[in-house]
Short mmCIF file of C-alpha atoms in Angstrom, two decimals:
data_model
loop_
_atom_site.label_atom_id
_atom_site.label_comp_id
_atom_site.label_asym_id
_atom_site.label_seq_id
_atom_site.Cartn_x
_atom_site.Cartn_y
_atom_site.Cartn_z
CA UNK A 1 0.00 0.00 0.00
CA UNK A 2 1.30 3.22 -1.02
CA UNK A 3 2.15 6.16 1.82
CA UNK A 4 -0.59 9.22 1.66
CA UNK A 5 1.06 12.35 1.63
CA UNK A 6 -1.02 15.37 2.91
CA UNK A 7 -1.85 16.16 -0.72
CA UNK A 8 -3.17 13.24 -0.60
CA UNK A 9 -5.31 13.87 2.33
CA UNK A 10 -8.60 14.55 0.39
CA UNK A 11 -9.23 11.54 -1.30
CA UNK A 12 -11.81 10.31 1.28
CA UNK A 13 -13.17 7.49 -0.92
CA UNK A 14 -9.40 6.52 -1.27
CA UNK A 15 -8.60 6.94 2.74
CA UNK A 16 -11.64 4.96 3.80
CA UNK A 17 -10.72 2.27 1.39
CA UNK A 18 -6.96 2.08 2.91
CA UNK A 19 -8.44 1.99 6.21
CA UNK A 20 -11.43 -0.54 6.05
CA UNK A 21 -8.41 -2.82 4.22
CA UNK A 22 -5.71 -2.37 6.96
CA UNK A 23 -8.89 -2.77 9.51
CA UNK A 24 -9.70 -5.89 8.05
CA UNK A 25 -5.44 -7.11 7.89
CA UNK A 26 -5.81 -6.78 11.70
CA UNK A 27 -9.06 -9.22 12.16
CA UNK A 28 -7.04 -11.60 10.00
CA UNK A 29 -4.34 -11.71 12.05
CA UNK A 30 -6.51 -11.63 14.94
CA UNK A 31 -8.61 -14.87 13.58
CA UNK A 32 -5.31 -16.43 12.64
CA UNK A 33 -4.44 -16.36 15.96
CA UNK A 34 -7.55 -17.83 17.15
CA UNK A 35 -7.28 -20.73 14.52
CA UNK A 36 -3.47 -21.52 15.87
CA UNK A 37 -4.83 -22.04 19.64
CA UNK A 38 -7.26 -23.62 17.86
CA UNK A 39 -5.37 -26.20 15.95
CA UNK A 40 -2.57 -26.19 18.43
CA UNK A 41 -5.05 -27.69 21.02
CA UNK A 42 -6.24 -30.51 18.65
CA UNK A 43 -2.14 -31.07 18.18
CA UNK A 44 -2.01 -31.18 21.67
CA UNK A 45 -5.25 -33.59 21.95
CA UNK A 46 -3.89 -35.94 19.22
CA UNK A 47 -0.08 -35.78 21.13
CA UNK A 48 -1.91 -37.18 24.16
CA UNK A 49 -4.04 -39.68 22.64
CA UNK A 50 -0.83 -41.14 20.81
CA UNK A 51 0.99 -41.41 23.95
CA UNK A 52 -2.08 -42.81 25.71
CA UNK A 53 -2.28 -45.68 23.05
CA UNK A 54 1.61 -46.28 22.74
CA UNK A 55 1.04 -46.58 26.63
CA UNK A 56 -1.22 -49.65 25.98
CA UNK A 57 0.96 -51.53 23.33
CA UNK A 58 3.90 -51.45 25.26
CA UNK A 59 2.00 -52.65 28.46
CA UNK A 60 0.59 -55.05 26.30
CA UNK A 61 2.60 -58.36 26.07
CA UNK A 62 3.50 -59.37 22.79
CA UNK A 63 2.69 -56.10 21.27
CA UNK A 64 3.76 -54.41 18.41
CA UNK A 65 6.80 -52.13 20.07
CA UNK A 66 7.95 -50.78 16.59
CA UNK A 67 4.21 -49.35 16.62
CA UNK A 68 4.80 -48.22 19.70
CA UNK A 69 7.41 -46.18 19.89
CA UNK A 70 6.51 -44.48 16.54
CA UNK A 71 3.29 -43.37 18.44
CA UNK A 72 5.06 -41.93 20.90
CA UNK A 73 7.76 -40.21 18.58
CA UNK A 74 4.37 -38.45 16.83
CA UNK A 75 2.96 -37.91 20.20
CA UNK A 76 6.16 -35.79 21.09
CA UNK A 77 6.60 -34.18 17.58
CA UNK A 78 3.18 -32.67 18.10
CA UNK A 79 3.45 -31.66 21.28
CA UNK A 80 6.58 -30.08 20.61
CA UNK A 81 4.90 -28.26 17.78
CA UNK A 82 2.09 -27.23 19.66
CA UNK A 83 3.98 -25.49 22.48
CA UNK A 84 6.44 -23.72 20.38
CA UNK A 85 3.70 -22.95 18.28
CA UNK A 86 1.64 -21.48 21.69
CA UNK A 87 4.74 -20.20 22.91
CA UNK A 88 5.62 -17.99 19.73
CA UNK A 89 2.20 -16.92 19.70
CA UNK A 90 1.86 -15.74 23.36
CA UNK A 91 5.54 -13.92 22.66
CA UNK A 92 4.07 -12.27 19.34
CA UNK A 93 0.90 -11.15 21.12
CA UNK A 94 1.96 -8.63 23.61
CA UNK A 95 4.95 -7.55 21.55
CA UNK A 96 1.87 -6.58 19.05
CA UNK A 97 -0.57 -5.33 21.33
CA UNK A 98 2.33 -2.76 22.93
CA UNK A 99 3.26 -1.40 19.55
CA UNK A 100 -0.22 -1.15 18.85
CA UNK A 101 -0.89 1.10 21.99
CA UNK A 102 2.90 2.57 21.58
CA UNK A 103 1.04 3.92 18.15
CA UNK A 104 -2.38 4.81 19.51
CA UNK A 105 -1.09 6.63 22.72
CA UNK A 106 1.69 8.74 20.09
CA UNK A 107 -1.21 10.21 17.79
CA UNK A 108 -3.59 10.76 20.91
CA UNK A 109 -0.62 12.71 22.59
CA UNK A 110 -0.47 14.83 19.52
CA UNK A 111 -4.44 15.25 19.32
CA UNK A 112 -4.37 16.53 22.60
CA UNK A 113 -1.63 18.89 21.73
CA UNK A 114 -3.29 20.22 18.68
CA UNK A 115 -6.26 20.71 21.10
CA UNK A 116 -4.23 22.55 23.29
CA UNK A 117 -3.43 25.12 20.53
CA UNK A 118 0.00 23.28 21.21
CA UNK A 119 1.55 22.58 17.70
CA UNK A 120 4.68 20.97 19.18
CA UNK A 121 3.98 17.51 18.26
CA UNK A 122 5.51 14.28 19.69
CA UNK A 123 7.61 11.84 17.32
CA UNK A 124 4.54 10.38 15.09
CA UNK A 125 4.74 7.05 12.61
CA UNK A 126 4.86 8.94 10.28
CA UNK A 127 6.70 6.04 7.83
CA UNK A 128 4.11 3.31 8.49
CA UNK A 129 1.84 2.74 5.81
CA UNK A 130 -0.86 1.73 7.81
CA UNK A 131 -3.63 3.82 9.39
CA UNK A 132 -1.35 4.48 12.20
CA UNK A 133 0.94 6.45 9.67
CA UNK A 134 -2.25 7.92 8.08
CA UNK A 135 -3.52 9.35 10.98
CA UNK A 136 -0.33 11.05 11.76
CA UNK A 137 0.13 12.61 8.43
CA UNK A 138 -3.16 13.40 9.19
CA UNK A 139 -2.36 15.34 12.41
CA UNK A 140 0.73 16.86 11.01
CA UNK A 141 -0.94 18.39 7.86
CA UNK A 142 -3.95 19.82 10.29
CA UNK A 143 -0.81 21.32 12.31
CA UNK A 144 -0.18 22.80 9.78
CA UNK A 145 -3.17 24.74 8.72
CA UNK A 146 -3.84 25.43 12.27
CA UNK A 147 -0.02 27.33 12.27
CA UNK A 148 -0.68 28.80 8.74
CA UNK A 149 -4.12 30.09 10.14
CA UNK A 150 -2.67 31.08 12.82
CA UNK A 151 -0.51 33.60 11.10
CA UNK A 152 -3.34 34.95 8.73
CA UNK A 153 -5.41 35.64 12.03
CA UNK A 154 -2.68 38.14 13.15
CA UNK A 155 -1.42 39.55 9.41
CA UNK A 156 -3.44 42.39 8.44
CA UNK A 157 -4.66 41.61 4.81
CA UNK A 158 -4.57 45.15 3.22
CA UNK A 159 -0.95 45.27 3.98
CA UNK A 160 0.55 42.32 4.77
CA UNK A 161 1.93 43.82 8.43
CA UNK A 162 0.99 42.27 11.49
CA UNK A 163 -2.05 43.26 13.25
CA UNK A 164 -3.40 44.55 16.53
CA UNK A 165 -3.31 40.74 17.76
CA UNK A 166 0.15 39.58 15.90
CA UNK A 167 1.92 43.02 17.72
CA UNK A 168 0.53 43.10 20.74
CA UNK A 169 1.81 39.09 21.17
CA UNK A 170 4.80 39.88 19.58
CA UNK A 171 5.50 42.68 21.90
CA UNK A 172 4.25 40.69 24.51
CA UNK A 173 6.98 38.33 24.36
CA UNK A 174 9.64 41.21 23.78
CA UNK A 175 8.40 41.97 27.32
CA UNK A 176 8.46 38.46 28.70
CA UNK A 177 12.50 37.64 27.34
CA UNK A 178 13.84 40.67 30.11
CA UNK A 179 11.56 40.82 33.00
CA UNK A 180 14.24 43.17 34.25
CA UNK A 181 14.94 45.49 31.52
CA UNK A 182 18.07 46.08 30.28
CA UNK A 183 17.05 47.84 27.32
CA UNK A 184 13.90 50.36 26.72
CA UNK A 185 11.28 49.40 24.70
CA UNK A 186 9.26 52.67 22.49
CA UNK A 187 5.88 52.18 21.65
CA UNK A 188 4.72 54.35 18.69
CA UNK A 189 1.81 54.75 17.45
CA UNK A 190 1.16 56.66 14.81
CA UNK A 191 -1.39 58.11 12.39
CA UNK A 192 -1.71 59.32 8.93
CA UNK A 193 -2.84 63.40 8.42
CA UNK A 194 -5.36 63.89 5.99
CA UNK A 195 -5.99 60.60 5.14
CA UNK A 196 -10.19 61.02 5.60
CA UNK A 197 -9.80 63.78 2.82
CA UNK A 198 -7.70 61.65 0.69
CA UNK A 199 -10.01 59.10 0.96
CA UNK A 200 -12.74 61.00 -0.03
CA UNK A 201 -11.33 62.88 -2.76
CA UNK A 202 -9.65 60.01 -4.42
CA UNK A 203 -11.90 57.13 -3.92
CA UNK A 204 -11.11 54.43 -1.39
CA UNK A 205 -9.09 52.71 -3.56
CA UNK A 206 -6.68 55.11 -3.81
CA UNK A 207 -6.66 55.10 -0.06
CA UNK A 208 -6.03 51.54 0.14
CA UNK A 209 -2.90 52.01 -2.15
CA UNK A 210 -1.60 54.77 -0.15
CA UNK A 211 -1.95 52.77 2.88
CA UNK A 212 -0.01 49.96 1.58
CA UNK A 213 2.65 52.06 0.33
CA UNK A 214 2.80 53.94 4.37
CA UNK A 215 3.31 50.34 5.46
CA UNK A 216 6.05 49.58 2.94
CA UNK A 217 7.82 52.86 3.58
CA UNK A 218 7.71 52.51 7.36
CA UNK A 219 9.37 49.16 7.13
CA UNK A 220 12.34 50.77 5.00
CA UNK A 221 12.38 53.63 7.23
CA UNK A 222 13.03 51.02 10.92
CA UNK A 223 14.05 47.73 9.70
CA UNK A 224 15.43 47.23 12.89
CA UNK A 225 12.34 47.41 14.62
CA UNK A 226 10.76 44.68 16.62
CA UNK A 227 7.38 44.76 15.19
CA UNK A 228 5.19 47.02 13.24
CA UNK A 229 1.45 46.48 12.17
CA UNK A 230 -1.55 48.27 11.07
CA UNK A 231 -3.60 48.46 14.12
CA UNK A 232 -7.02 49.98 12.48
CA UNK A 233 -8.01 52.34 8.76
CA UNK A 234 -4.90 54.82 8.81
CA UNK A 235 -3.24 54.19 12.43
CA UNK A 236 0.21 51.87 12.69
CA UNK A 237 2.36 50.78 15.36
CA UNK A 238 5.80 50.01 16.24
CA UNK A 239 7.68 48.94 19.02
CA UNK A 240 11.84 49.61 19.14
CA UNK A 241 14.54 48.49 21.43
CA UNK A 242 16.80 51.57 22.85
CA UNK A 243 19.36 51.98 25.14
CA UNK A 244 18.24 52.22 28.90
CA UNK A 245 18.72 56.03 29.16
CA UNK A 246 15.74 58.14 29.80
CA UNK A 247 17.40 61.06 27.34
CA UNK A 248 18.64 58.56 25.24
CA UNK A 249 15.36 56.84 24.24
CA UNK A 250 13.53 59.73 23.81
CA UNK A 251 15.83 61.61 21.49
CA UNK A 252 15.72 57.92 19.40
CA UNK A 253 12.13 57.81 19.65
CA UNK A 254 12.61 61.46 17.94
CA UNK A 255 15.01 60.58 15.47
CA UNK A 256 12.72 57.58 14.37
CA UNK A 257 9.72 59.68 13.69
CA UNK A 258 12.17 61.78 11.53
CA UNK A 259 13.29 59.18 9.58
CA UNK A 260 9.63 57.78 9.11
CA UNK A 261 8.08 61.53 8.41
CA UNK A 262 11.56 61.46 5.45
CA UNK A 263 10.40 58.55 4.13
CA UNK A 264 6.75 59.69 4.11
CA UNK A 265 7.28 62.79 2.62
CA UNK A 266 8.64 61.31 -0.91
CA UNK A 267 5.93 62.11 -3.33
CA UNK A 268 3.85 59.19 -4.09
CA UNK A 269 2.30 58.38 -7.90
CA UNK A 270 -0.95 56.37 -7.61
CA UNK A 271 -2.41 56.41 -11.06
CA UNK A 272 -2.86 59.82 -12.02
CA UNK A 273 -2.83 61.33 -8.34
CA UNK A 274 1.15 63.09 -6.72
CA UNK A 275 0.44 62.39 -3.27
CA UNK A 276 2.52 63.35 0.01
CA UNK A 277 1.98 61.37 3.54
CA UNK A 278 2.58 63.14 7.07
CA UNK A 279 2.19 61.48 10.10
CA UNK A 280 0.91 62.18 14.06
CA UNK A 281 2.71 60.42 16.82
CA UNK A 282 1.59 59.22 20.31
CA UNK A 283 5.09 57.29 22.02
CA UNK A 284 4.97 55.63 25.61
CA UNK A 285 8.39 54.09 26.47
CA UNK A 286 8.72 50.93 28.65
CA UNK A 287 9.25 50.25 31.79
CA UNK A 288 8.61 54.39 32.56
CA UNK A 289 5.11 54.76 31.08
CA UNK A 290 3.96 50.55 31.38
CA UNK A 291 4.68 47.94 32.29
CA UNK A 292 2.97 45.93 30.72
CA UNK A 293 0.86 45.91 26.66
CA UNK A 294 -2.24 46.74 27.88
CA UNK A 295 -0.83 49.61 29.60
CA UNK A 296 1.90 50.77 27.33
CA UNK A 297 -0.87 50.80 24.45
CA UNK A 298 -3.21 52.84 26.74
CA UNK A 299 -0.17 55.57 27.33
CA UNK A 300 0.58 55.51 23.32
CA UNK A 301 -3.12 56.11 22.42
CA UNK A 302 -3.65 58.65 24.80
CA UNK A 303 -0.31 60.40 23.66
CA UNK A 304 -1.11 60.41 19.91
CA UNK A 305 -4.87 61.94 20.96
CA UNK A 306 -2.97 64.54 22.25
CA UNK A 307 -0.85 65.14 19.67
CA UNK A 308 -4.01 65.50 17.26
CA UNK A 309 -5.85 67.23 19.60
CA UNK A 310 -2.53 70.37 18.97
CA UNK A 311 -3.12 70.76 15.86
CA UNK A 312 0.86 71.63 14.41
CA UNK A 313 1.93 69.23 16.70
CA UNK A 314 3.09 65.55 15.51
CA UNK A 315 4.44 63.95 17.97
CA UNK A 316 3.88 64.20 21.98
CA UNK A 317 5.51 61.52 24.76
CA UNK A 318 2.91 59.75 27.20
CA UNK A 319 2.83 61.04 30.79
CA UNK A 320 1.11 59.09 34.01
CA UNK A 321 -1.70 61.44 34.23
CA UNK A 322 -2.50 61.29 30.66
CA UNK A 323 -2.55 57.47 30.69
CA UNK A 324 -4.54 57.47 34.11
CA UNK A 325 -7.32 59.69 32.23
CA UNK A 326 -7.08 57.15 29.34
CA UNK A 327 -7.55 54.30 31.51
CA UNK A 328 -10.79 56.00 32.90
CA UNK A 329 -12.59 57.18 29.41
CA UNK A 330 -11.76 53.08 28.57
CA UNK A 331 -13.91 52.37 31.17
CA UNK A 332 -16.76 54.64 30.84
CA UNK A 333 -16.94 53.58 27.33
CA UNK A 334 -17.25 49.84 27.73
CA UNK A 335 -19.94 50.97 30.48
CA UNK A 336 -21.73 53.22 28.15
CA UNK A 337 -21.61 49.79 25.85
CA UNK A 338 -22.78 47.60 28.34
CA UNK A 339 -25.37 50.07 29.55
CA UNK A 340 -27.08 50.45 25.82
CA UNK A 341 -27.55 46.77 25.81
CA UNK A 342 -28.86 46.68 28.89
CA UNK A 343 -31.22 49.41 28.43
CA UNK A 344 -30.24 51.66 31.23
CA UNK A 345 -30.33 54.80 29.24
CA UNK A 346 -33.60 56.62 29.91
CA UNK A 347 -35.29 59.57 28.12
CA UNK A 348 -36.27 62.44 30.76
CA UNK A 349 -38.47 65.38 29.68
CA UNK A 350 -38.15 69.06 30.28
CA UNK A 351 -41.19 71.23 29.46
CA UNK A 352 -40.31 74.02 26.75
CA UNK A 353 -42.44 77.20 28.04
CA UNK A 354 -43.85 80.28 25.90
CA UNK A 355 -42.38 83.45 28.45
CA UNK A 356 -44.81 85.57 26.93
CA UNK A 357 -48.34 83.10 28.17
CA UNK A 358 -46.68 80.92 30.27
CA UNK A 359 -48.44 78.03 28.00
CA UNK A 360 -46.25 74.42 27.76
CA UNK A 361 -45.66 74.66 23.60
CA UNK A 362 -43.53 71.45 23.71
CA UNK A 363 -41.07 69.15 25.63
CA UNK A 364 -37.06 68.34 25.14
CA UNK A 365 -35.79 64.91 25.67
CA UNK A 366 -32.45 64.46 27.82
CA UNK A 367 -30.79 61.22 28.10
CA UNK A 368 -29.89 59.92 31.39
CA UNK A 369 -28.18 57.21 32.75
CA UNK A 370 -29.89 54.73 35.60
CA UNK A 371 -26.52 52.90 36.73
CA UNK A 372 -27.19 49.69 38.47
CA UNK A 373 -24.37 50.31 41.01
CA UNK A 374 -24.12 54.33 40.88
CA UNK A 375 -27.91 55.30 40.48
CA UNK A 376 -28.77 58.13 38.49
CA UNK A 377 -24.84 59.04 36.59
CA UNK A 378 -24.90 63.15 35.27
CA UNK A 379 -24.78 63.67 31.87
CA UNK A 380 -21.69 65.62 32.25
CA UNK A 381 -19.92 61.74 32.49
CA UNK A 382 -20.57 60.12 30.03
CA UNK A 383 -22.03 62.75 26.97
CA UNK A 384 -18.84 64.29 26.25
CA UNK A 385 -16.87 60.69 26.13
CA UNK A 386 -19.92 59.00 24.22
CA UNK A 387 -19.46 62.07 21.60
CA UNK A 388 -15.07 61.73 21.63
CA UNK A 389 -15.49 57.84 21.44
CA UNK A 390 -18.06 58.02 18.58
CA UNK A 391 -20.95 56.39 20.48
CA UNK A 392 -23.49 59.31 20.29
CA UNK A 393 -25.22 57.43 17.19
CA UNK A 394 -25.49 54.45 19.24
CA UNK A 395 -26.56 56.41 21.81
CA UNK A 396 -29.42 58.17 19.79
CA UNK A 397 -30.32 55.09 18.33
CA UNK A 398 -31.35 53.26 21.72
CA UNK A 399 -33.25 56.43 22.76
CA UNK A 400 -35.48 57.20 19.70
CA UNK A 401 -37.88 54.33 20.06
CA UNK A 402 -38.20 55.55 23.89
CA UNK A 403 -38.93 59.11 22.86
CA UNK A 404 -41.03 58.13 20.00
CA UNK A 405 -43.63 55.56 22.18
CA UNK A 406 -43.83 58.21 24.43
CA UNK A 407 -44.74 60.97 21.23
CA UNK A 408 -47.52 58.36 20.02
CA UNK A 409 -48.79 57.37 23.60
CA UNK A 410 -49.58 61.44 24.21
CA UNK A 411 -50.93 61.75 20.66
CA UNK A 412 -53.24 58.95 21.72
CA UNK A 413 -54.38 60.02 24.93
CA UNK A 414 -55.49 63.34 23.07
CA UNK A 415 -52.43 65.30 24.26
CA UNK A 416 -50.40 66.21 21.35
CA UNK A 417 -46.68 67.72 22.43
CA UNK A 418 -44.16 68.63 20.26
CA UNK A 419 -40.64 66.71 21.33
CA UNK A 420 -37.63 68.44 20.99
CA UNK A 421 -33.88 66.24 20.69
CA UNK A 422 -30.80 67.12 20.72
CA UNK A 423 -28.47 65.58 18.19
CA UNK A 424 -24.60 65.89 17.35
CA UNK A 425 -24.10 67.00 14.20
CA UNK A 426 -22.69 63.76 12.84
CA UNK A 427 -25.82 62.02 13.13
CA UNK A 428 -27.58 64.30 10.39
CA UNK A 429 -26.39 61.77 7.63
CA UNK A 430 -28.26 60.63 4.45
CA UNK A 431 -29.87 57.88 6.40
CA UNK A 432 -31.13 59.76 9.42
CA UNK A 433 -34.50 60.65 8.37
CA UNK A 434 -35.28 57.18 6.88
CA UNK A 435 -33.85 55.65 10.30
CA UNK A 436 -36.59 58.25 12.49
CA UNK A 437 -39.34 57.28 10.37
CA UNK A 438 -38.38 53.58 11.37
#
């Protein structure tokens, strides 16, 4: 039987066929064996009945003692043959059944590996051609595709760079290998300027080019550093080892934004289209600013929305405080998230009043917040950091059905109001009429 290689691997008519055959080779040899004790034991019971009846000619007198003794010679002849026969088989039987479980317990080791997301796999048969050595080809072409998918889920497909996931493990391990630095580590994250415009004015595939090209360029501009990856649209990262001197790293950390804003800078043909690239930097150096990912990637974000938030600026260093404010809009938002799918965001009502009768012409709808641990939260909390973070759509969008049942529940009770709501000015799209009339 020929070996399967992994290409192989999808002939399942072809696999089943090879395996119902080598299934059936074992019951053979299994019924063989049965047939030897078998026909050993009728050796065995023709052995004794010889010797019995040579017993009776030679205590016979006058018998035949030729006849005899050749009775006796096949009585020992076939019990000789019997017990070496038994004996070879009950050698051959556990030397059998322990390389069958040697086999079995190799390729469940590795199944329990791959299971583990371990892709370290034991020695595996690989050179039997039995199902033994099919199953472990088997297992080490589906290690395989688990390590090639693997590496897809943490390459970002637009550019081929690593993504959030593949740099935050690869810095993760850059952290592990010197628990006590001896070198700093720079986090930088950066964004591209302008890039919304150039997206719009140029058509999103244009944008897509350009990004590629940013990703290309910032790998010529710091081959030497540890990782970089496209963390989201037009925002990278990259992490850098430096020397453990406070000034030192963060006149590198300057000179490498130079050296990526010069490589940047080149002009750039895309089709028709002489394009330029600028960048915004947010840098939080390890073991000052983190120490940890979670943290350091905290103090970097924070840093670069700093840096946008100047204006001229392009590049700004994290500080504790910064990073401590970070931490806390982080967790208002993923309350504010929780909170919307919970449906703790109410709609309260403020009467709108004509000065001049004193007559209720209307109401206006304010959002609050009924926290299940902090009670009633002020809209001073979480407004301005839903409207930063981009969740005032969401936010709208959980609250209009509210403030609409209450509308039609007035209107039907014969006490029309007008409703007034306040909405941020990104939420007058195209679609937001067709999504109120919803």
């Amino acid at each position: 039987m020929a070996a399967m290689t992994p290409s192989t691997l999808g002939s399942t008519s072809q696999g089943r066929w090879r395996y119902s055959v080598q299934c059936r080779t074992n019951f053979v040899a299994i019924g063989l064996g049965a047939v030897l004790v078998l026909v050993c034991g009728a050796l065995l019971h023709r052995s004794v009945g010889d010797a019995r009846h040579a017993s009776a000619l030679l205590g016979l007198a006058g018998g035949d003692h030729t006849a005899a003794r050749q009775l006796m010679r096949h009585s020992l002849w076939y019990g000789g043959l019997s017990i070496g026969a038994l004996v070879l088989y009950l050698v051959a039987l556990p030397w059998y059944l322990g390389t069958v479980y040697r086999l079995l317990r190799a390729n469940n080791n590795a199944v329990r590996r791959l299971m583990r997301g371990d892709t370290q796999l034991p020695p595996l048969p690989l050179h039997r051609r039995d199902e033994f050595g099919q199953t472990a080809r088997a297992l080490v072409r589906l290690r395989d595709l688990t390590q090639e998918l693997r590496q897809q889920s943490q390459l970002d497909p637009l550019t081929g760079l690593s993504n959030r996931q593949g740099f935050e493990s690869a810095l993760d391990r850059k952290l592990d290998r010197n628990p006590v630095p001896s070198a700093h580590i720079a986090l930088l994250i950066l964004d591209l300027k302008r890039f919304r415009h150039l997206n719009h004015a140029y058509g999103m595939d244009i944008g897509d080019r350009a990004l590629q090209q940013a990703g290309l360029r910032l790998k010529t501009a710091l081959p030497q550093a540890v990782s970089i990856a496209r963390l989201q649209a037009d925002r990278y990262s990259l992490a850098l080892s430096l020397p453990p001197f406070a000034g030192t790293s963060r006149r590198l950390a300057e000179q490498a934004i130079d050296l990526v804003r010069q490589q940047l800078a080149a002009p750039l043909q895309l089709d028709d289209h002489l394009l330029t690239l600028d960048v915004r930097a947010g840098i939080a150096l390890f073991p000052q600013d983190g120490q940890d990912v979670p943290t350091l990637m905290i103090a970097a974000e924070a840093a670069l929305a700093l840096a946008r938030g100047d204006g001229g600026e392009t590049l700004r260093f994290a500080d504790p405080q910064l990073a401590g404010r970070a931490q806390r809009t982080a967790g208002v938002v993923a309350e504010i998230r929780r909170g919307i799918l919970a449906g703790e965001f109410l709609a309260h009502y403020e009467p709108i009043v004509d000065l001049s009768t004193g007559d209720i012409r209307g109401v206006e709808a304010l959002a609050r917040w009924q926290h299940p641990q902090r009670g009633m939260v002020s809209p001073a909390e979480f407004i301005p950091v839903a409207e930063d973070m981009g969740m005032i759509e969401s936010l709208t969008s959980a609250l209009l059905p509210l403030i609409c049942a209450d509308a039609a529940r007035w209107n039907a009770v014969g006490d029309p109001r007008g409703v007034s709501v306040n909405l941020s000015a990104r939420e007058l799209n195209a679609g937001f009429v067709e999504r109120l009339a919803e």
